[in-house]
Amino acid sequence: MLISIQQLKKTPAQPVTFAFTVSAEALDLPEEDAQPVETVDVVLRATYHNGVVLLQGEMRTTVILECSRCLNRCAAPLETGFEEQVPAEDMLTLEVSDMIREHYFAMLPAKPLCHPSCRGLCAQCGVNRNEEQCDCQTAHEDHRLSVLSKLLS
């Protein structure tokens, strides 16, 4: 994904819009953490001024993630905006693939959830509590504090 600096220099201080539709393979994205379901859509507004290119962009895609509570796979729409300044005085073109890849990874959630009220897995029997109920006790006693509980009773 190249941006022509020469084109930007012809109209200094005027933003030029570039739109890219990129596949996961083109960005060399690993498939183990998040699998893009669709292409990554990127819109960049580039402005050249005094040897610096200001890039303002938006990026959208949908990925398949593993829920951090129940471990089910789920589709998650992702969207982010970003802004970067790149020194470009002596450049003819600007390659933006690495920058797009960095912002893609930055927009991935650290703890993805299939839905906000996900109940997760039972810590004792491992059943998915979103799909069925188990008979395990949910109260977990910390044996390190058993001496204190004797004092209270």
mmCIF file of C-alpha atoms in Angstrom:
data_model
loop_
_atom_site.group_PDB
_atom_site.id
_atom_site.type_symbol
_atom_site.label_atom_id
_atom_site.label_comp_id
_atom_site.label_asym_id
_atom_site.label_seq_id
_atom_site.Cartn_x
_atom_site.Cartn_y
_atom_site.Cartn_z
ATOM 1 C CA MET A 1 0.000 0.000 0.000
ATOM 2 C CA LEU A 2 1.811 3.016 -1.306
ATOM 3 C CA ILE A 3 1.043 6.707 -0.993
ATOM 4 C CA SER A 4 2.621 9.002 -3.543
ATOM 5 C CA ILE A 5 4.498 11.812 -1.761
ATOM 6 C CA GLN A 6 4.928 13.581 -5.118
ATOM 7 C CA GLN A 7 1.143 13.762 -5.460
ATOM 8 C CA LEU A 8 0.873 15.244 -1.968
ATOM 9 C CA LYS A 9 3.606 17.830 -2.673
ATOM 10 C CA LYS A 10 1.581 19.186 -5.611
ATOM 11 C CA THR A 11 -1.129 20.332 -3.202
ATOM 12 C CA PRO A 12 0.626 21.162 0.096
ATOM 13 C CA ALA A 13 -1.596 21.544 3.157
ATOM 14 C CA GLN A 14 -4.525 20.004 1.229
ATOM 15 C CA PRO A 15 -5.650 16.542 2.388
ATOM 16 C CA VAL A 16 -5.749 13.751 -0.185
ATOM 17 C CA THR A 17 -7.876 10.699 0.592
ATOM 18 C CA PHE A 18 -6.692 7.161 -0.091
ATOM 19 C CA ALA A 19 -8.938 4.118 0.355
ATOM 20 C CA PHE A 20 -7.581 0.585 0.649
ATOM 21 C CA THR A 21 -9.299 -2.761 0.950
ATOM 22 C CA VAL A 22 -6.735 -5.243 2.185
ATOM 23 C CA SER A 23 -6.881 -8.984 2.779
ATOM 24 C CA ALA A 24 -5.414 -10.600 5.878
ATOM 25 C CA GLU A 25 -2.853 -12.352 3.688
ATOM 26 C CA ALA A 26 -1.658 -9.050 2.209
ATOM 27 C CA LEU A 27 -1.063 -7.684 5.717
ATOM 28 C CA ASP A 28 0.590 -10.965 6.753
ATOM 29 C CA LEU A 29 -1.704 -11.307 9.778
ATOM 30 C CA PRO A 30 -1.314 -14.430 11.943
ATOM 31 C CA GLU A 31 -4.439 -16.552 12.269
ATOM 32 C CA GLU A 32 -3.978 -17.915 15.769
ATOM 33 C CA ASP A 33 -5.270 -14.899 17.761
ATOM 34 C CA ALA A 34 -7.855 -13.311 15.499
ATOM 35 C CA GLN A 35 -9.063 -14.471 12.116
ATOM 36 C CA PRO A 36 -10.411 -11.686 9.897
ATOM 37 C CA VAL A 37 -13.791 -12.707 8.470
ATOM 38 C CA GLU A 38 -13.727 -9.956 5.900
ATOM 39 C CA THR A 39 -11.187 -7.617 4.419
ATOM 40 C CA VAL A 40 -9.662 -4.755 6.358
ATOM 41 C CA ASP A 41 -11.052 -1.459 5.047
ATOM 42 C CA VAL A 42 -8.751 1.524 5.496
ATOM 43 C CA VAL A 43 -9.356 5.188 4.654
ATOM 44 C CA LEU A 44 -6.354 7.510 4.983
ATOM 45 C CA ARG A 45 -6.320 11.289 4.653
ATOM 46 C CA ALA A 46 -2.762 12.376 3.923
ATOM 47 C CA THR A 47 -1.583 15.995 4.129
ATOM 48 C CA TYR A 48 1.917 17.145 3.216
ATOM 49 C CA HIS A 49 3.306 20.212 4.993
ATOM 50 C CA ASN A 50 6.942 21.293 5.527
ATOM 51 C CA GLY A 51 8.480 17.886 4.877
ATOM 52 C CA VAL A 52 6.028 15.967 7.064
ATOM 53 C CA VAL A 53 3.064 13.836 6.015
ATOM 54 C CA LEU A 54 0.158 13.851 8.461
ATOM 55 C CA LEU A 55 -1.854 10.642 8.142
ATOM 56 C CA GLN A 56 -5.330 10.497 9.641
ATOM 57 C CA GLY A 57 -7.064 7.185 9.179
ATOM 58 C CA GLU A 58 -9.927 4.915 10.015
ATOM 59 C CA MET A 59 -9.878 1.153 9.870
ATOM 60 C CA ARG A 60 -12.745 -1.380 9.992
ATOM 61 C CA THR A 61 -13.016 -5.157 9.870
ATOM 62 C CA THR A 62 -14.722 -8.105 11.521
ATOM 63 C CA VAL A 63 -12.672 -10.843 13.163
ATOM 64 C CA ILE A 64 -13.304 -14.193 14.820
ATOM 65 C CA LEU A 65 -11.986 -14.128 18.394
ATOM 66 C CA GLU A 66 -11.981 -16.587 21.272
ATOM 67 C CA CYS A 67 -13.989 -15.385 24.272
ATOM 68 C CA SER A 68 -11.697 -15.006 27.277
ATOM 69 C CA ARG A 69 -14.374 -16.364 29.654
ATOM 70 C CA CYS A 70 -16.114 -19.267 27.865
ATOM 71 C CA LEU A 71 -13.544 -19.979 25.103
ATOM 72 C CA ASN A 72 -16.231 -19.991 22.378
ATOM 73 C CA ARG A 73 -15.350 -18.418 19.035
ATOM 74 C CA CYS A 74 -17.348 -15.294 18.178
ATOM 75 C CA ALA A 75 -17.416 -12.599 15.511
ATOM 76 C CA ALA A 76 -16.426 -9.113 16.658
ATOM 77 C CA PRO A 77 -16.645 -5.958 14.573
ATOM 78 C CA LEU A 78 -13.581 -3.769 15.108
ATOM 79 C CA GLU A 79 -13.137 -0.110 14.255
ATOM 80 C CA THR A 80 -10.425 2.393 15.100
ATOM 81 C CA GLY A 81 -9.166 5.821 14.172
ATOM 82 C CA PHE A 82 -5.538 6.891 14.243
ATOM 83 C CA GLU A 83 -3.201 9.741 13.425
ATOM 84 C CA GLU A 84 0.518 9.698 12.651
ATOM 85 C CA GLN A 85 3.138 12.114 11.406
ATOM 86 C CA VAL A 86 5.818 10.756 9.084
ATOM 87 C CA PRO A 87 8.921 12.736 8.035
ATOM 88 C CA ALA A 88 8.943 12.520 4.227
ATOM 89 C CA GLU A 89 11.178 15.300 2.860
ATOM 90 C CA ASP A 90 13.279 13.099 0.559
ATOM 91 C CA MET A 91 10.750 10.334 -0.099
ATOM 92 C CA LEU A 92 8.903 9.636 -3.347
ATOM 93 C CA THR A 93 6.425 7.138 -1.912
ATOM 94 C CA LEU A 94 5.332 6.064 1.538
ATOM 95 C CA GLU A 95 4.643 2.398 2.321
ATOM 96 C CA VAL A 96 1.853 2.204 4.933
ATOM 97 C CA SER A 97 1.394 -1.580 5.296
ATOM 98 C CA ASP A 98 3.432 -1.810 8.508
ATOM 99 C CA MET A 99 1.545 1.109 10.044
ATOM 100 C CA ILE A 100 -1.813 -0.493 9.144
ATOM 101 C CA ARG A 101 -0.648 -3.809 10.646
ATOM 102 C CA GLU A 102 0.372 -2.062 13.899
ATOM 103 C CA HIS A 103 -2.987 -0.326 14.236
ATOM 104 C CA TYR A 104 -4.795 -3.591 13.445
ATOM 105 C CA PHE A 105 -3.082 -5.284 16.405
ATOM 106 C CA ALA A 106 -3.694 -2.244 18.617
ATOM 107 C CA MET A 107 -7.444 -2.406 18.006
ATOM 108 C CA LEU A 108 -7.742 -6.079 19.021
ATOM 109 C CA PRO A 109 -9.298 -6.356 22.495
ATOM 110 C CA ALA A 110 -7.036 -7.656 25.259
ATOM 111 C CA LYS A 111 -9.862 -9.696 26.828
ATOM 112 C CA PRO A 112 -12.448 -10.388 24.101
ATOM 113 C CA LEU A 113 -15.949 -11.383 25.209
ATOM 114 C CA CYS A 114 -18.667 -13.122 23.187
ATOM 115 C CA HIS A 115 -21.149 -10.818 24.957
ATOM 116 C CA PRO A 116 -20.808 -8.543 28.032
ATOM 117 C CA SER A 117 -22.840 -10.845 30.292
ATOM 118 C CA CYS A 118 -20.855 -14.002 29.433
ATOM 119 C CA ARG A 119 -20.867 -16.293 32.483
ATOM 120 C CA GLY A 120 -17.775 -18.252 31.431
ATOM 121 C CA LEU A 121 -16.760 -21.766 32.394
ATOM 122 C CA CYS A 122 -17.332 -23.407 35.769
ATOM 123 C CA ALA A 123 -14.006 -23.467 37.585
ATOM 124 C CA GLN A 124 -14.763 -26.891 39.070
ATOM 125 C CA CYS A 125 -16.364 -28.993 36.314
ATOM 126 C CA GLY A 126 -15.575 -26.910 33.218
ATOM 127 C CA VAL A 127 -19.135 -26.696 31.871
ATOM 128 C CA ASN A 128 -20.004 -23.602 29.821
ATOM 129 C CA ARG A 129 -22.363 -21.745 32.176
ATOM 130 C CA ASN A 130 -23.947 -19.855 29.253
ATOM 131 C CA GLU A 131 -25.305 -23.133 27.873
ATOM 132 C CA GLU A 132 -26.156 -25.180 30.978
ATOM 133 C CA GLN A 133 -26.269 -25.098 34.759
ATOM 134 C CA CYS A 134 -24.050 -27.283 36.884
ATOM 135 C CA ASP A 135 -24.475 -28.380 40.504
ATOM 136 C CA CYS A 136 -21.057 -27.219 41.631
ATOM 137 C CA GLN A 137 -20.770 -24.916 44.615
ATOM 138 C CA THR A 138 -19.887 -21.416 43.494
ATOM 139 C CA ALA A 139 -18.604 -20.301 46.877
ATOM 140 C CA HIS A 140 -14.913 -21.017 47.039
ATOM 141 C CA GLU A 141 -13.381 -21.233 50.470
ATOM 142 C CA ASP A 142 -9.853 -19.971 50.867
ATOM 143 C CA HIS A 143 -8.195 -22.392 53.249
ATOM 144 C CA ARG A 144 -5.609 -19.803 54.212
ATOM 145 C CA LEU A 145 -8.359 -17.816 55.920
ATOM 146 C CA SER A 146 -10.024 -20.753 57.738
ATOM 147 C CA VAL A 147 -8.482 -19.693 61.070
ATOM 148 C CA LEU A 148 -10.119 -16.277 60.753
ATOM 149 C CA SER A 149 -13.515 -17.793 59.983
ATOM 150 C CA LYS A 150 -13.288 -19.792 63.231
ATOM 151 C CA LEU A 151 -12.851 -16.546 65.131
ATOM 152 C CA LEU A 152 -16.037 -15.137 63.599
ATOM 153 C CA SER A 153 -18.170 -18.113 64.622
#
